[in-house]
Amino acid sequence: MELSDIQDYAIQARVASVLGAKEFDRVFAGVRFAALDGSLLYVYAKDECTAADMEDDFALLIADIAGRILQQTIDVVVVLPKVLQ
């Protein structure tokens, strides 16, 4: 299921409120929370390095926040660079 723009922006806003503007801008600039496939959430980051950092350091936070907003359990967050979109 493709996420709507409203769902994407809601997840971004909640992550930003938890991390703060400086950290959010450093890691999540250009992020897109794209799709949900069962319990997998697909996220697109600006580049490969950022995608790896996001998946390693923030996957649990993203899963928790997105799960609350989407009202569904998210077990795995898959972060890909936008070039693979």
mmCIF file of N, CA, C and O in Angstrom, residues 22-63:
data_model
loop_
_atom_site.group_PDB
_atom_site.id
_atom_site.type_symbol
_atom_site.label_atom_id
_atom_site.label_comp_id
_atom_site.label_asym_id
_atom_site.label_seq_id
_atom_site.Cartn_x
_atom_site.Cartn_y
_atom_site.Cartn_z
ATOM 1 N N LYS A 22 17.803 20.107 14.155
ATOM 2 C CA LYS A 22 19.184 19.944 13.675
ATOM 3 C C LYS A 22 19.470 18.498 13.257
ATOM 4 O O LYS A 22 19.989 18.241 12.169
ATOM 5 N N GLU A 23 19.121 17.546 14.112
ATOM 6 C CA GLU A 23 19.355 16.126 13.804
ATOM 7 C C GLU A 23 18.464 15.654 12.658
ATOM 8 O O GLU A 23 18.895 14.905 11.779
ATOM 9 N N PHE A 24 17.214 16.104 12.643
ATOM 10 C CA PHE A 24 16.304 15.719 11.564
ATOM 11 C C PHE A 24 16.840 16.200 10.222
ATOM 12 O O PHE A 24 16.866 15.449 9.248
ATOM 13 N N ASP A 25 17.275 17.463 10.166
ATOM 14 C CA ASP A 25 17.805 18.002 8.911
ATOM 15 C C ASP A 25 19.085 17.297 8.477
ATOM 16 O O ASP A 25 19.335 17.117 7.291
ATOM 17 N N ARG A 26 19.898 16.872 9.430
ATOM 18 C CA ARG A 26 21.148 16.190 9.099
ATOM 19 C C ARG A 26 20.891 14.826 8.467
ATOM 20 O O ARG A 26 21.529 14.453 7.487
ATOM 21 N N VAL A 27 19.956 14.083 9.017
ATOM 22 C CA VAL A 27 19.748 12.698 8.572
ATOM 23 C C VAL A 27 18.539 12.544 7.647
ATOM 24 O O VAL A 27 18.603 11.810 6.671
ATOM 25 N N PHE A 28 17.466 13.222 7.946
ATOM 26 C CA PHE A 28 16.200 12.957 7.268
ATOM 27 C C PHE A 28 15.854 13.945 6.151
ATOM 28 O O PHE A 28 14.755 13.898 5.624
ATOM 29 N N ALA A 29 16.763 14.845 5.791
ATOM 30 C CA ALA A 29 16.483 15.778 4.696
ATOM 31 C C ALA A 29 16.214 14.990 3.412
ATOM 32 O O ALA A 29 16.998 14.137 3.018
ATOM 33 N N GLY A 30 15.091 15.239 2.782
ATOM 34 C CA GLY A 30 14.748 14.563 1.540
ATOM 35 C C GLY A 30 14.165 13.173 1.707
ATOM 36 O O GLY A 30 14.007 12.460 0.722
ATOM 37 N N VAL A 31 13.825 12.789 2.921
ATOM 38 C CA VAL A 31 13.286 11.452 3.158
ATOM 39 C C VAL A 31 11.862 11.351 2.606
ATOM 40 O O VAL A 31 11.133 12.337 2.525
ATOM 41 N N ARG A 32 11.484 10.138 2.208
ATOM 42 C CA ARG A 32 10.114 9.864 1.788
ATOM 43 C C ARG A 32 9.699 8.516 2.344
ATOM 44 O O ARG A 32 10.337 7.498 2.069
ATOM 45 N N PHE A 33 8.670 8.524 3.168
ATOM 46 C CA PHE A 33 8.097 7.289 3.685
ATOM 47 C C PHE A 33 7.096 6.842 2.636
ATOM 48 O O PHE A 33 6.044 7.447 2.460
ATOM 49 N N ALA A 34 7.445 5.787 1.904
ATOM 50 C CA ALA A 34 6.779 5.504 0.638
ATOM 51 C C ALA A 34 5.657 4.477 0.694
ATOM 52 O O ALA A 34 4.570 4.726 0.181
ATOM 53 N N ALA A 35 5.912 3.307 1.256
ATOM 54 C CA ALA A 35 4.945 2.230 1.112
ATOM 55 C C ALA A 35 4.996 1.284 2.306
ATOM 56 O O ALA A 35 6.007 1.185 2.996
ATOM 57 N N LEU A 36 3.902 0.600 2.481
ATOM 58 C CA LEU A 36 3.772 -0.406 3.523
ATOM 59 C C LEU A 36 3.365 -1.705 2.848
ATOM 60 O O LEU A 36 2.405 -1.743 2.077
ATOM 61 N N ASP A 37 4.139 -2.767 3.104
ATOM 62 C CA ASP A 37 3.844 -4.069 2.524
ATOM 63 C C ASP A 37 3.796 -5.066 3.672
ATOM 64 O O ASP A 37 4.829 -5.570 4.113
ATOM 65 N N GLY A 38 2.606 -5.327 4.171
ATOM 66 C CA GLY A 38 2.466 -6.168 5.356
ATOM 67 C C GLY A 38 3.051 -5.448 6.545
ATOM 68 O O GLY A 38 2.582 -4.382 6.934
ATOM 69 N N SER A 39 4.107 -5.994 7.111
ATOM 70 C CA SER A 39 4.758 -5.347 8.253
ATOM 71 C C SER A 39 6.088 -4.696 7.873
ATOM 72 O O SER A 39 6.886 -4.366 8.731
ATOM 73 N N LEU A 40 6.311 -4.499 6.567
ATOM 74 C CA LEU A 40 7.517 -3.830 6.071
ATOM 75 C C LEU A 40 7.180 -2.410 5.655
ATOM 76 O O LEU A 40 6.226 -2.185 4.911
ATOM 77 N N LEU A 41 7.973 -1.460 6.123
ATOM 78 C CA LEU A 41 7.823 -0.067 5.720
ATOM 79 C C LEU A 41 9.000 0.299 4.834
ATOM 80 O O LEU A 41 10.152 0.102 5.217
ATOM 81 N N TYR A 42 8.719 0.806 3.635
ATOM 82 C CA TYR A 42 9.757 1.224 2.709
ATOM 83 C C TYR A 42 9.947 2.725 2.799
ATOM 84 O O TYR A 42 8.984 3.493 2.739
ATOM 85 N N VAL A 43 11.216 3.116 2.965
ATOM 86 C CA VAL A 43 11.585 4.514 3.115
ATOM 87 C C VAL A 43 12.673 4.817 2.092
ATOM 88 O O VAL A 43 13.565 3.996 1.872
ATOM 89 N N TYR A 44 12.612 6.003 1.482
ATOM 90 C CA TYR A 44 13.639 6.429 0.535
ATOM 91 C C TYR A 44 14.410 7.598 1.117
ATOM 92 O O TYR A 44 13.828 8.592 1.534
ATOM 93 N N ALA A 45 15.734 7.465 1.153
ATOM 94 C CA ALA A 45 16.633 8.500 1.657
ATOM 95 C C ALA A 45 17.370 9.130 0.482
ATOM 96 O O ALA A 45 17.379 8.587 -0.627
ATOM 97 N N LYS A 46 18.043 10.255 0.739
ATOM 98 C CA LYS A 46 18.665 10.999 -0.364
ATOM 99 C C LYS A 46 19.841 10.277 -1.014
ATOM 100 O O LYS A 46 20.091 10.446 -2.199
ATOM 101 N N ASP A 47 20.586 9.467 -0.244
ATOM 102 C CA ASP A 47 21.715 8.740 -0.829
ATOM 103 C C ASP A 47 21.968 7.462 -0.030
ATOM 104 O O ASP A 47 21.334 7.205 0.978
ATOM 105 N N GLU A 48 22.909 6.668 -0.526
ATOM 106 C CA GLU A 48 23.182 5.354 0.060
ATOM 107 C C GLU A 48 23.729 5.445 1.488
ATOM 108 O O GLU A 48 23.349 4.671 2.361
ATOM 109 N N CYS A 49 24.615 6.403 1.728
ATOM 110 C CA CYS A 49 25.208 6.575 3.056
ATOM 111 C C CYS A 49 24.148 6.971 4.081
ATOM 112 O O CYS A 49 24.098 6.431 5.185
ATOM 113 N N THR A 50 23.291 7.906 3.704
ATOM 114 C CA THR A 50 22.217 8.341 4.593
ATOM 115 C C THR A 50 21.237 7.200 4.847
ATOM 116 O O THR A 50 20.750 7.031 5.967
ATOM 117 N N ALA A 51 20.955 6.425 3.830
ATOM 118 C CA ALA A 51 20.046 5.286 3.981
ATOM 119 C C ALA A 51 20.600 4.284 4.991
ATOM 120 O O ALA A 51 19.864 3.784 5.853
ATOM 121 N N ALA A 52 21.880 4.013 4.908
ATOM 122 C CA ALA A 52 22.506 3.079 5.851
ATOM 123 C C ALA A 52 22.469 3.632 7.276
ATOM 124 O O ALA A 52 22.141 2.896 8.217
ATOM 125 N N ASP A 53 22.795 4.912 7.440
ATOM 126 C CA ASP A 53 22.747 5.532 8.773
ATOM 127 C C ASP A 53 21.339 5.501 9.344
ATOM 128 O O ASP A 53 21.134 5.193 10.524
ATOM 129 N N MET A 54 20.370 5.816 8.505
ATOM 130 C CA MET A 54 18.986 5.856 8.951
ATOM 131 C C MET A 54 18.512 4.464 9.388
ATOM 132 O O MET A 54 17.866 4.313 10.417
ATOM 133 N N GLU A 55 18.864 3.468 8.599
ATOM 134 C CA GLU A 55 18.436 2.105 8.920
ATOM 135 C C GLU A 55 19.124 1.594 10.188
ATOM 136 O O GLU A 55 18.492 0.942 11.019
ATOM 137 N N ASP A 56 20.394 1.904 10.358
ATOM 138 C CA ASP A 56 21.132 1.438 11.531
ATOM 139 C C ASP A 56 20.716 2.147 12.813
ATOM 140 O O ASP A 56 20.552 1.510 13.853
ATOM 141 N N ASP A 57 20.572 3.468 12.744
ATOM 142 C CA ASP A 57 20.395 4.264 13.956
ATOM 143 C C ASP A 57 18.953 4.608 14.296
ATOM 144 O O ASP A 57 18.653 4.874 15.465
ATOM 145 N N PHE A 58 18.063 4.622 13.301
ATOM 146 C CA PHE A 58 16.721 5.139 13.559
ATOM 147 C C PHE A 58 15.597 4.191 13.170
ATOM 148 O O PHE A 58 14.427 4.584 13.208
ATOM 149 N N ALA A 59 15.896 2.959 12.802
ATOM 150 C CA ALA A 59 14.854 2.037 12.346
ATOM 151 C C ALA A 59 13.804 1.773 13.417
ATOM 152 O O ALA A 59 12.599 1.752 13.120
ATOM 153 N N LEU A 60 14.229 1.584 14.653
ATOM 154 C CA LEU A 60 13.255 1.316 15.719
ATOM 155 C C LEU A 60 12.360 2.524 15.977
ATOM 156 O O LEU A 60 11.149 2.376 16.176
ATOM 157 N N LEU A 61 12.943 3.707 15.971
ATOM 158 C CA LEU A 61 12.155 4.931 16.148
ATOM 159 C C LEU A 61 11.153 5.094 15.018
ATOM 160 O O LEU A 61 9.966 5.369 15.254
ATOM 161 N N ILE A 62 11.601 4.892 13.795
ATOM 162 C CA ILE A 62 10.710 5.007 12.637
ATOM 163 C C ILE A 62 9.584 3.989 12.727
ATOM 164 O O ILE A 62 8.419 4.318 12.488
ATOM 165 N N ALA A 63 9.914 2.750 13.064
ATOM 166 C CA ALA A 63 8.893 1.696 13.166
ATOM 167 C C ALA A 63 7.850 2.039 14.223
ATOM 168 O O ALA A 63 6.648 1.858 14.001
#
